[in-house]
XYZ file of C-alpha atoms in Angstrom:
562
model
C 92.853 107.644 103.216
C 96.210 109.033 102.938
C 96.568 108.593 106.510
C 96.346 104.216 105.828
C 98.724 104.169 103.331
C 101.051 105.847 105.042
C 99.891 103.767 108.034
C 100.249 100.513 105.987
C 103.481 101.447 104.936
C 105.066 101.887 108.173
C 103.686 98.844 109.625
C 105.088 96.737 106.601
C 108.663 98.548 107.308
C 108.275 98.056 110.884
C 107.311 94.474 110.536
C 110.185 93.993 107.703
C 112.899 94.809 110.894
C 111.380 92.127 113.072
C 110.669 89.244 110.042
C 114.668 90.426 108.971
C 115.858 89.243 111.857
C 114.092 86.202 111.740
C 115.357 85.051 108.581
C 118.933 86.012 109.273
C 118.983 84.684 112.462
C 121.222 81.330 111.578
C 123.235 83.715 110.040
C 124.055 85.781 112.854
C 124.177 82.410 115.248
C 127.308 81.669 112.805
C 128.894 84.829 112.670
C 129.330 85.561 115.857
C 128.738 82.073 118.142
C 125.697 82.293 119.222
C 123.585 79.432 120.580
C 120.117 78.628 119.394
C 119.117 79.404 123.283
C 120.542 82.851 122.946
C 119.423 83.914 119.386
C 115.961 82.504 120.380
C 116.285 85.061 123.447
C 117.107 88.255 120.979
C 114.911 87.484 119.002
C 111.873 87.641 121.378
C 113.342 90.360 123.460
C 111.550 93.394 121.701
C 108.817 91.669 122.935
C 110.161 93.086 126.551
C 110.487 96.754 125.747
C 107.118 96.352 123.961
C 105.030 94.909 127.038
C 106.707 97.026 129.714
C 105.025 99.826 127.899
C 101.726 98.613 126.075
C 99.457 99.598 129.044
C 100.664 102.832 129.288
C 99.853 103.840 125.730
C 96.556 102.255 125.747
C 95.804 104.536 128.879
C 96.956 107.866 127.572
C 95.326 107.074 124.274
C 93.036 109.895 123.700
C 95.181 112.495 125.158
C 98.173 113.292 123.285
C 99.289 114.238 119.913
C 98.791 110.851 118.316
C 100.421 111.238 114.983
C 103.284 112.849 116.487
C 103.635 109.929 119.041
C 103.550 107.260 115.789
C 105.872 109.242 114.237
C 108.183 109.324 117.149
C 108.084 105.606 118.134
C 108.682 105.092 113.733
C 112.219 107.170 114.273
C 112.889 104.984 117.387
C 112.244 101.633 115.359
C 114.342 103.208 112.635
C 117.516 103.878 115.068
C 117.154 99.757 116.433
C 117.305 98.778 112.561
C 120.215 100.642 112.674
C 121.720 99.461 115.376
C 121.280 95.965 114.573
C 123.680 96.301 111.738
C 126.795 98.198 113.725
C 127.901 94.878 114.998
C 129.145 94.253 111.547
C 131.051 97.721 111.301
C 132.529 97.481 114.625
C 134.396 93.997 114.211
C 137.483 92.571 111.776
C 135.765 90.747 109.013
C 134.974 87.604 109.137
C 137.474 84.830 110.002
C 137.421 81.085 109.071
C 139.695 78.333 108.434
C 141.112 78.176 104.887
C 143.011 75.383 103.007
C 144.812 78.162 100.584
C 147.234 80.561 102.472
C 145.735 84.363 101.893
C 146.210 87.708 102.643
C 144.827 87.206 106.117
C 146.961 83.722 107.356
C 149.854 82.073 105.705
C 148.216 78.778 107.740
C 146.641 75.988 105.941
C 145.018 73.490 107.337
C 146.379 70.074 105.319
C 147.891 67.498 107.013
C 151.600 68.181 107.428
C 153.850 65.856 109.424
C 156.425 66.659 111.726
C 155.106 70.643 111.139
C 154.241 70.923 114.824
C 153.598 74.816 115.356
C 151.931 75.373 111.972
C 148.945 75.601 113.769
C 149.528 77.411 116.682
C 148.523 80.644 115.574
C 144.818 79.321 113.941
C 143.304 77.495 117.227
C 144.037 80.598 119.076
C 144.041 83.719 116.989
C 140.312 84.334 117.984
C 141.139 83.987 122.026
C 142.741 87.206 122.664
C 140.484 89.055 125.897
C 140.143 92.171 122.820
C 138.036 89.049 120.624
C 136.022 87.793 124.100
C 135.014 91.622 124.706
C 134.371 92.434 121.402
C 131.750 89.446 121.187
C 129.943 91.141 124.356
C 130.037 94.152 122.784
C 128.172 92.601 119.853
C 125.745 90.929 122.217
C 124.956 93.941 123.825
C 124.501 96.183 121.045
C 121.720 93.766 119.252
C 119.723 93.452 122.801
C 119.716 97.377 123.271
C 118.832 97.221 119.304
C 116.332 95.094 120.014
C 114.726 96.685 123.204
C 114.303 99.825 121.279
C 112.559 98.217 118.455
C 110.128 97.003 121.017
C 109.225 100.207 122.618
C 109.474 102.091 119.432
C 106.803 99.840 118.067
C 104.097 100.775 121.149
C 102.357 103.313 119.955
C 102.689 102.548 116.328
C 99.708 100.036 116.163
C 97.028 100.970 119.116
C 97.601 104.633 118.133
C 96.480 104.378 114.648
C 94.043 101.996 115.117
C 92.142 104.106 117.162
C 92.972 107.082 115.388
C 91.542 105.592 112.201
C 88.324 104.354 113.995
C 87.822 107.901 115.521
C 87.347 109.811 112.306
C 86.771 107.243 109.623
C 82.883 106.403 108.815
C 81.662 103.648 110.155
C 81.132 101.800 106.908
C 84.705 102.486 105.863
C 86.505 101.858 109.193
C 86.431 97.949 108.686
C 87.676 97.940 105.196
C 91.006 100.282 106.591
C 91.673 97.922 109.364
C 91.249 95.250 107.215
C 93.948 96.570 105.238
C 96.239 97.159 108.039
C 95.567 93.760 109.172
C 96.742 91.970 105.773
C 99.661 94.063 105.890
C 100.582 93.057 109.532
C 100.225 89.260 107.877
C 102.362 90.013 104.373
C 105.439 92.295 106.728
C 106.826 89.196 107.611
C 106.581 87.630 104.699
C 108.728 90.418 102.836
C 111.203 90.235 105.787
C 111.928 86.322 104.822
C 111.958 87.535 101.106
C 114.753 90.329 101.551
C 116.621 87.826 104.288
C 116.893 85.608 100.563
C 117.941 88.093 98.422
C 120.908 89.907 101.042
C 121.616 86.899 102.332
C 123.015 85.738 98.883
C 125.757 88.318 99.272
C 129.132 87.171 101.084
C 129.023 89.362 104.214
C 132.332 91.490 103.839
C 131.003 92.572 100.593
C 132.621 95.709 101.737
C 135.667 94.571 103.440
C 137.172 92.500 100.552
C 137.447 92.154 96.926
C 135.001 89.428 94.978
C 138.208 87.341 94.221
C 139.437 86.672 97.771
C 135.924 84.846 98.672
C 137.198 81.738 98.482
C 133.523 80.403 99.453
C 130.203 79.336 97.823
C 127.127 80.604 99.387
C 126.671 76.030 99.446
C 129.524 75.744 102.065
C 128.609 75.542 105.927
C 131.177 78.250 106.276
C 129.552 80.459 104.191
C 128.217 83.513 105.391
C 125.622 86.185 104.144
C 125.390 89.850 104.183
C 123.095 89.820 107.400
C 123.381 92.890 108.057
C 122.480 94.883 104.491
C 119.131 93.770 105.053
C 118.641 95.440 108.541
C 119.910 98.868 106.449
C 117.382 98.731 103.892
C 114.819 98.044 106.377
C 115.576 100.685 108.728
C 115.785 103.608 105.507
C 112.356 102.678 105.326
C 111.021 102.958 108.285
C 112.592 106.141 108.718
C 111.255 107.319 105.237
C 107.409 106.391 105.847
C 108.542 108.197 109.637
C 107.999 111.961 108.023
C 104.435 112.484 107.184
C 103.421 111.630 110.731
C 104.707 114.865 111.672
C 102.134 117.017 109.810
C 99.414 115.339 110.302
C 96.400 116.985 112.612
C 95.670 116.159 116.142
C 92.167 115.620 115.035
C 90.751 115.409 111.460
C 87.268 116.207 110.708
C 85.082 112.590 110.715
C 84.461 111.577 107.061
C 81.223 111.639 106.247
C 78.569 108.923 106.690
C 78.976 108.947 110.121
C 76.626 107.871 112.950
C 78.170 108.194 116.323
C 81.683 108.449 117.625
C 83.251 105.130 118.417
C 86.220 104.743 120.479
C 88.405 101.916 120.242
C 89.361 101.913 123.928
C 87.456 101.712 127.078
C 90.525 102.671 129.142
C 89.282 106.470 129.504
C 87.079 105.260 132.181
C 88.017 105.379 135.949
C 91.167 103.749 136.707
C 89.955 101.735 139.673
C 87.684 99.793 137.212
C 90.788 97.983 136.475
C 91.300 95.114 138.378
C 87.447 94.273 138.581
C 87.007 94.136 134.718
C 90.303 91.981 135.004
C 88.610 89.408 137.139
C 85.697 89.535 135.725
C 87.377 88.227 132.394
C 89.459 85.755 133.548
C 87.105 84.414 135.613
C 84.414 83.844 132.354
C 85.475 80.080 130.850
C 85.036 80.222 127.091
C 87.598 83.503 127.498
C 90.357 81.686 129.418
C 89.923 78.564 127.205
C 90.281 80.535 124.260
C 93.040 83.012 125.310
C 95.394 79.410 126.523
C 94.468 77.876 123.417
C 95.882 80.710 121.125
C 98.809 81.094 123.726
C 99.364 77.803 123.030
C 99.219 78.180 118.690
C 101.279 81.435 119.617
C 104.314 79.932 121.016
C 104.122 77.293 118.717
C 103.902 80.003 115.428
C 107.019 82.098 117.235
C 109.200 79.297 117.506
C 109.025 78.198 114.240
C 109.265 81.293 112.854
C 112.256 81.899 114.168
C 113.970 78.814 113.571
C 111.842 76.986 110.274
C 115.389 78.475 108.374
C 117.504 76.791 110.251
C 115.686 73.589 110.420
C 115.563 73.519 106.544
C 118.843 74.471 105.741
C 120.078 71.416 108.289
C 117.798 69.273 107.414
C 117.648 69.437 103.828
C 121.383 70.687 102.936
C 119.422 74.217 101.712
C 121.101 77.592 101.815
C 119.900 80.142 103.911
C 118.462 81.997 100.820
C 116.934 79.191 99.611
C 115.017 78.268 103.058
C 113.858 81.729 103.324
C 112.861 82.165 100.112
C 110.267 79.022 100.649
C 109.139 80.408 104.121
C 108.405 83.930 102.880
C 106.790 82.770 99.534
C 105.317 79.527 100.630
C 104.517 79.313 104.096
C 103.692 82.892 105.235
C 101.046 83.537 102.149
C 99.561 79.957 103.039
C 98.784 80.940 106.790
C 97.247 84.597 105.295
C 95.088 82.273 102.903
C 94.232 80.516 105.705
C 93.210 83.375 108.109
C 91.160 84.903 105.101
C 89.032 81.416 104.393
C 88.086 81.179 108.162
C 86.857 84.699 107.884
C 85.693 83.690 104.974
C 82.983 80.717 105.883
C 82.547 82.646 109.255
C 80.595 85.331 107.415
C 79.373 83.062 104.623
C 77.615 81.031 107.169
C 76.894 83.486 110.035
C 78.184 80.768 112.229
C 77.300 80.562 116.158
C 79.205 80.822 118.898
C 79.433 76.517 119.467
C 79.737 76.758 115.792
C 82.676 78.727 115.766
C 84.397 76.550 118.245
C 83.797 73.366 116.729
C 85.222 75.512 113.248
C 88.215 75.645 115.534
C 88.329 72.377 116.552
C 87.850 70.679 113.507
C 91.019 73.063 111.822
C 93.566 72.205 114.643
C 92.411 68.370 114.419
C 93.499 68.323 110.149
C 95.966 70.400 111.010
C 97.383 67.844 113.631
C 96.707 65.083 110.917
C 98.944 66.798 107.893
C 101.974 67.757 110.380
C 102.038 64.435 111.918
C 103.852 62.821 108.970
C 106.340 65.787 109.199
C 108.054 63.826 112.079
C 109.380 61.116 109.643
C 110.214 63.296 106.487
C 114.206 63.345 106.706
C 116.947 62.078 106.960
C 119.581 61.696 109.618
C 122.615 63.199 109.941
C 125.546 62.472 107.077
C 128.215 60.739 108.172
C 130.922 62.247 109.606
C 134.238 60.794 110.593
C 134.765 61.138 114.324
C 130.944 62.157 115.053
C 128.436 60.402 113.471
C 130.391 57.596 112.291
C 133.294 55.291 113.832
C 134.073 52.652 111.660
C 137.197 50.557 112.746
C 135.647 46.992 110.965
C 137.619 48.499 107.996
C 140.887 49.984 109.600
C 141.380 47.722 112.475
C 143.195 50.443 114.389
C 144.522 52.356 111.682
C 140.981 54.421 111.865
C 142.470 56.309 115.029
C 146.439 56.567 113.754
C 145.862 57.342 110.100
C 145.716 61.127 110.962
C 147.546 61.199 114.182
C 151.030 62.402 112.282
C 149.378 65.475 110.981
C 149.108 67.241 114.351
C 145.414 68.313 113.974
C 144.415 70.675 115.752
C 140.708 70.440 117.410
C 139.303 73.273 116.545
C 139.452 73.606 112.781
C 136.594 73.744 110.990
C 136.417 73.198 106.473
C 134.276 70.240 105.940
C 135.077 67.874 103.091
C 133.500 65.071 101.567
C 136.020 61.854 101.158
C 135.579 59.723 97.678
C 133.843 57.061 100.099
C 130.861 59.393 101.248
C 131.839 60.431 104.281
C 132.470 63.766 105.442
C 135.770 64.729 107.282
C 135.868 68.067 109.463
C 139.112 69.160 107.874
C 141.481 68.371 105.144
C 143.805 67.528 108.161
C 141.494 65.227 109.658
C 140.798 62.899 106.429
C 144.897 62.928 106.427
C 144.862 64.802 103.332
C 148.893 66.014 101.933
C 147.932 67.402 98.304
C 145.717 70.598 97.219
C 145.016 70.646 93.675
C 143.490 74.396 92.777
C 142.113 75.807 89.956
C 142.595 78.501 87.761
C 140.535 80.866 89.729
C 142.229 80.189 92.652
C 139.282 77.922 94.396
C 139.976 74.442 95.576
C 139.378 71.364 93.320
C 139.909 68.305 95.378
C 142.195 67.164 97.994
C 144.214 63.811 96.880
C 146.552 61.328 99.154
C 144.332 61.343 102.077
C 145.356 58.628 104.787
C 142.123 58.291 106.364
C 140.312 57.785 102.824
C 140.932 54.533 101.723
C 139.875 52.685 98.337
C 140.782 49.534 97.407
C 143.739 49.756 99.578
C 144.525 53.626 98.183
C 144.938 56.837 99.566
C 141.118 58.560 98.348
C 140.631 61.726 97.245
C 137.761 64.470 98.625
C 136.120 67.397 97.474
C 135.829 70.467 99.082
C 132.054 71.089 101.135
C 129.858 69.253 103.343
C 128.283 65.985 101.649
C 125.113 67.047 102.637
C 121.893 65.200 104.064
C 120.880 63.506 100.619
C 117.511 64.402 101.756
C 116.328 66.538 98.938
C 114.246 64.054 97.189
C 111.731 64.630 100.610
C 112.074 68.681 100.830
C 109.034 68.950 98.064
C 106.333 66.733 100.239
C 107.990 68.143 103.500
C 106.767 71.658 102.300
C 103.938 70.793 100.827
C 102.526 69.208 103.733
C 103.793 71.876 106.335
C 102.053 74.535 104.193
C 98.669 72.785 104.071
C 98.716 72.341 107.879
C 99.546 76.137 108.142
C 96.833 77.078 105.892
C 94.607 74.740 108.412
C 95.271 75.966 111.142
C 95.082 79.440 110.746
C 91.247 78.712 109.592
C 90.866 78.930 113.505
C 92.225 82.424 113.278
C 89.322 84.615 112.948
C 86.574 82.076 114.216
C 88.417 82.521 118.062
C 88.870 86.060 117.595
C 84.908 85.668 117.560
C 84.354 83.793 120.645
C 86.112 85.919 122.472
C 84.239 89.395 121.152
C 80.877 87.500 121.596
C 81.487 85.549 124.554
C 82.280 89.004 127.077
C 80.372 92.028 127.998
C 80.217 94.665 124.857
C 81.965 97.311 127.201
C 84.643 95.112 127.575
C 85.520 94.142 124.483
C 88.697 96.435 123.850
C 90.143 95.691 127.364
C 89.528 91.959 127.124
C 91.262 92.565 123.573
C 93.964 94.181 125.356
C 94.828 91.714 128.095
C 94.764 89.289 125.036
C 97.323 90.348 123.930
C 99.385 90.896 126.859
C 99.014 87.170 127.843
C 100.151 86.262 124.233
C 103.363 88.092 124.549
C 104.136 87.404 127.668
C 103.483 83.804 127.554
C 103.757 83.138 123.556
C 105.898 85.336 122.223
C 108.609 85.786 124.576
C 109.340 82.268 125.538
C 108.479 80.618 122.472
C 111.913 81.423 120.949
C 113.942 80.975 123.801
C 112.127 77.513 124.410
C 112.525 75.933 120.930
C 116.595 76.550 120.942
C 116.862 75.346 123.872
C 115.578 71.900 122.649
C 117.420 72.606 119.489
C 120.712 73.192 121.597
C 120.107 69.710 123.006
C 120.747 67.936 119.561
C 123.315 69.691 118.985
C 126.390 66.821 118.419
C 129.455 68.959 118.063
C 130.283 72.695 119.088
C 132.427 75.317 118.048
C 134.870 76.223 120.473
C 135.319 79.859 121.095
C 138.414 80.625 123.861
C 137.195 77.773 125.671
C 133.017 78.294 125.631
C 130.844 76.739 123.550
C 129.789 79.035 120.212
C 127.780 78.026 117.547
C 126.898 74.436 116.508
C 128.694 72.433 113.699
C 126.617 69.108 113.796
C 123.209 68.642 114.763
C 121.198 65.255 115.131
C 119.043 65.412 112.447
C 116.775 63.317 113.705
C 116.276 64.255 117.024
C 116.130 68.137 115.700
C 113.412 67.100 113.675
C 111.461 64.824 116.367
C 112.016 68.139 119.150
C-alpha cells in the first residue's frame, strides 16, 4: 500500500511537468517568439524520447530491479523539469516597448516629430547575432528538456503497473490501479491549476523590483513567471524519487491470492512478435476502435495544448484566468465523464454491440453540444492598420495623420483610442502627451492625431480594447464542458471492445501497440497540427531580426472556425 501512494504521488508530479507546460505554453510562445507550429512541436516532443523506448521496457519487464528503474527514470524527469526553467536564468530579462523612459531605455515610444533617430536603438536592440544565438540556445535547451522528460517517464508507468499486479491480491489489484488511473486523469488538472497561480507573477520576479513593472498581468505584453512553476514541479518529482530506492526487488504477494498474474505477455519468445502483430491489426472491431480513439486522441492533445490560448484571444482572459477554468472546469468534467461510462458499463453489464453503440451515441451528443461552439465569439477588435481601414472619415488624412512621428514598424504597446479602436502604439494613434500617475503607471495618452472627435485630437488609454466578448465566455464553457463530459462516456466502454474483442493472451500486447499507435499518431502530431492551423490566422507578426516570432493579432474568427 505504501508502494501506491508513493506510486500515485510520482505520477501526479510527473504528470504536473507535462500539464505545466501546457498551461504556460502561450507564455513561453511570447517570451521568447515562438510560433504556435513550434510550441505545438515541444510540446509533443517527449512523446519522441518516450516511444523510442516504450518497447524496450515492456520487454525487459520482469528482469531487472524494477523499483530502482522507477526511481531512476523519476530523477531523469526531475533533471527535464529543471531544465525547462534554465532558459529563464540564462537570458537578460525580459524586454518590451515602454511609453515611460526606465532604467533599461531612455526611448519612448510617443509620437515625436522631426526626432528621427529616437528610435533607432528600440527596432534593433534585440538583432544583435549574441540575441539570434541566444534564442537557439533557448530552443535547444527546452527540446533536450523535453526529450528527457519523455524517456525518464518509460519505465515509470508499465513498471509499476506490473509491479503492483505481481504481488497485490487479486481482489485489491483493481482498486490500486484504479487509483493510479484517477491520478493519471487529476495530474493534469493540477498542472493547469499551478500554470494559474505562477503565472500571476511578472516573470523577472527576481530580476527587478515590484515598482519597475510597469505592467498589469491584463496587458498583451504582460508576461508570467513561466518558469517558477516548472521548479516546483520538478522538487517534487525529485522528492517522491527517494523511496524507490529501498524498495525490494520482490515483495511477498499479499494475501488472498490465487495465482500469479502477469501484466505482460512479452516474456514469451521474441519471434511471436510480428505474428501477434498481424494477427491484431488484421481483426476489424480492433482497428476500428484503435483509429477511432486516435482520432479523439489528437483531437484531446491539441486542445490541450492550446484551449489557453484560444480563451485568452478569444475572450480578452488572462492566462491565469484561462487556466484556471481548464484545470477546474474542463479537466474534472472529462474525469466525471470517464467515471459515468464506467459507471453504466458495470451497472448494466453491457455487450460488446452494446458498448459500441454506448460509444456512438456519446460522440453523436457530444458532436451536437460543440457544434454551437463554432459561433460563440466574437471577431477580432478593431485595430487601426489591421483589422480596420477607415478613410470615409479622414479622406486621406487616415494615412498622413501619423506619418510625422517617424514610427517605427516594429513597436509593440497597444492602446485603446476614445473612439474604440485600438492603435499598436502611442506613436501610431499620433499620440504627443503622457499623463502618469502617482505611482509612476500610465493614465492616458491625450493630443493624438489619428484619434479624432468632433473634429479634436482624442485621447486613449493604455491596453488592448479587448474582444467585448465576455458576455459569451459563460455559455462557451458551459457547453465545451458538457461535450467533454460526453465524450469521455466513450472512454471506458472502447477500452472494453478492445479487451473483449482479441484473444485473452493477447490482451497486454494488443494494449501495448494501443498505445504506441496513439502516440505516434495522436499525440505527437496533434500539437504540431493544431498551430499550424492556428499560425494560419495569424494577421500580424512580431518581427524578430527579420523572422517572424510570435503573433500579435489573430483572426478571431477564423481561429475559432480552425
Amino acid at each position: 500500500q505504501f508502494f501506491v501512494f508513493c506510486h500515485g504521488l510520482l505520477q501526479l508530479s510527473q504528470l504536473l511537468v507535462s500539464g505545466y507546460l501546457k498551461s504556460s505554453i502561450s507564455t513561453i510562445e511570447k517570451r521568447y517568439g515562438l510560433s504556435s507550429q513550434t510550441s505545438g512541436l515541444l510540446a509533443s516532443f517527449n512523446e519522441v524520447g518516450n516511444t523510442l523506448l516504450i518497447v524496450f521496457v515492456s520487454y525487459f519487464g520482469s528482469r531487472v530491479h524494477r523499483p530502482r528503474f522507477i526511481g531512476c527514470g523519476a530523477i531523469l524527469v526531475s533533471l527535464a523539469g529543471f531544465l525547462m526553467s534554465l532558459p529563464h536564468f540564462i537570458t537578460g530579462p525580459y524586454e518590451y516597448d515602454r511609453s515611460i523612459a526606465s532604467m533599461f531605455s531612455n526611448t519612448t515610444d510617443l509620437c515625436q516629430p522631426g526626432v528621427l533617430g529616437s528610435w533607432g536603438n528600440l527596432s534593433n536592440a534585440g538583432c544583435t547575432p549574441h540575441a539570434a544565438r541566444e534564442n537557439h540556445e533557448v530552443l535547444l535547451v527546452m527540446f533536450i528538456a523535453q526529450a528527457l522528460l519523455g524517456i525518464g517517464g518509460v519505465p515509470i508507468q508499465p513498471f509499476g503497473i506490473s509491479y503492483i499486479d505481481d504481488f497485490a491480491s487479486e481482489r485489491n489489484s483493481p482498486l490500486y490501479l484504479g487509483i493510479l488511473f484517477s491520478v493519471t486523469v487529476i495530474g493534469p488538472g493540477v498542472g493547469f491549476m499551478l500554470g494559474s497561480a505562477m503565472l500571476s507573477f511578472y516573470v523577472d520576479i527576481d530580476k527587478v523590483t515590484g515598482d519597475e513593472v510597469q505592467l498589469t498581468n491584463k496587458d498583451p505584453r504582460w508576461v508570467g513567471a513561466w518558469w517558477l512553476g516548472f521548479l516546483v514541479a520538478a522538487s517534487l518529482v525529485a522528492l517522491s524519487a527517494v523511496p524507490y530506492f529501498f524498495f525490494p526487488r520482490k515483495m511477498p504477494k499479499e494475501v488472498g491470492a490465487v495465482l500469479q498474474i502477469t501484466l505482460l505477455a512479452l516474456h514469451t519468445n521474441p519471434s511471436y512478435f510480428p505474428l501477434v502483430l498481424l494477427r491484431n491489426l488484421r481483426h476489424p472491431v480492433y482497428l476500428l476502435v484503435v483509429l477511432a480513439q486516435v482520432n479523439l486522441s489528437a483531437m484531446v492533445a491539441g486542445l490541450a495544448t492550446f484551449m489557453g490560448k484560444f480563451l485568452e484571444r478569444q475572450f480578452s482572459l488572462t492566462a491565469s484566468l484561462a487556466n484556471m477554468i481548464i484545470g477546474a472546469v474542463n479537466i474534472p468534467g472529462a474525469m466525471v465523464g470517464i467515471i459515468v461510462g464506467g459507471a453504466i458499463l458495470k451497472r448494466f453489464q453491457m455487450s460488446l454491440r452494446q458498448c459500441s453503440a454506448m460509444c456512438v451515441l456519446g460522440m453523436f451528443l457530444c458532436l451536437l453540444m460543440a457544434f454551437p461552439l463554432l459561433f460563440l465569439g466574437c471577431p477580432t477588435q478593431n485595430v487601426a492598420g489591421i483589422t480596420y481601414r477607415d478613410s470615409s472619415e479622414f479622406g486621406h488624412h487616415a494615412l498622413e495623420c501619423n506619418l510625422q512621428c517617424n514610427c517605427p514598424e516594429k513597436a509593440y504597446n497597444p492602446i485603446c483610442g476614445s473612439n474604440a479602436i485600438e492603435y499598436i502604439s502611442p506613436c501610431s494613434a499620433g499620440c504627443r502627451v503622457i499623463n502618469i500617475d502617482a505611482d509612476n503607471s500610465v493614465l492616458n495618452y491625450t493630443n493624438c492625431s489619428c484619434i479624432s472627435e468632433n473634429g479634436l485630437a482624442g485621447f486613449a488609454k493604455p491596453g488592448t480594447c479587448g474582444t467585448g466578448c465576455f458576455h459569451l465566455f459563460l455559455p462557451f464553457v458551459v457547453l465545451s464542458c458538457l461535450a467533454g463530459i460526453l465524450a469521455s462516456t466513450s472512454h471506458t466502454p472502447s477500452f472494453m471492445l478492445i479487451l473483449r474483442s482479441i484473444q485473452p493472451e493477447d490482451k497486454s500486447f494488443a494494449v501495448g501497440i494501443q498505445f504506441m499507435l496513439l502516440r505516434v499518431l495522436a499525440w505527437m502530431p496533434g500539437p504540431v497540427l493544431y498551430g499550424s492551423a492556428i499560425d494560419t490566422t495569424c494577421i500580424l507578426w512580431e518581427k524578430k531580426c527579420d523572422r517572424k516570432a510570435a503573433c500579435r493579432y489573430y483572426d478571431n474568427n477564423l481561429f475559432r472556425q480552425r
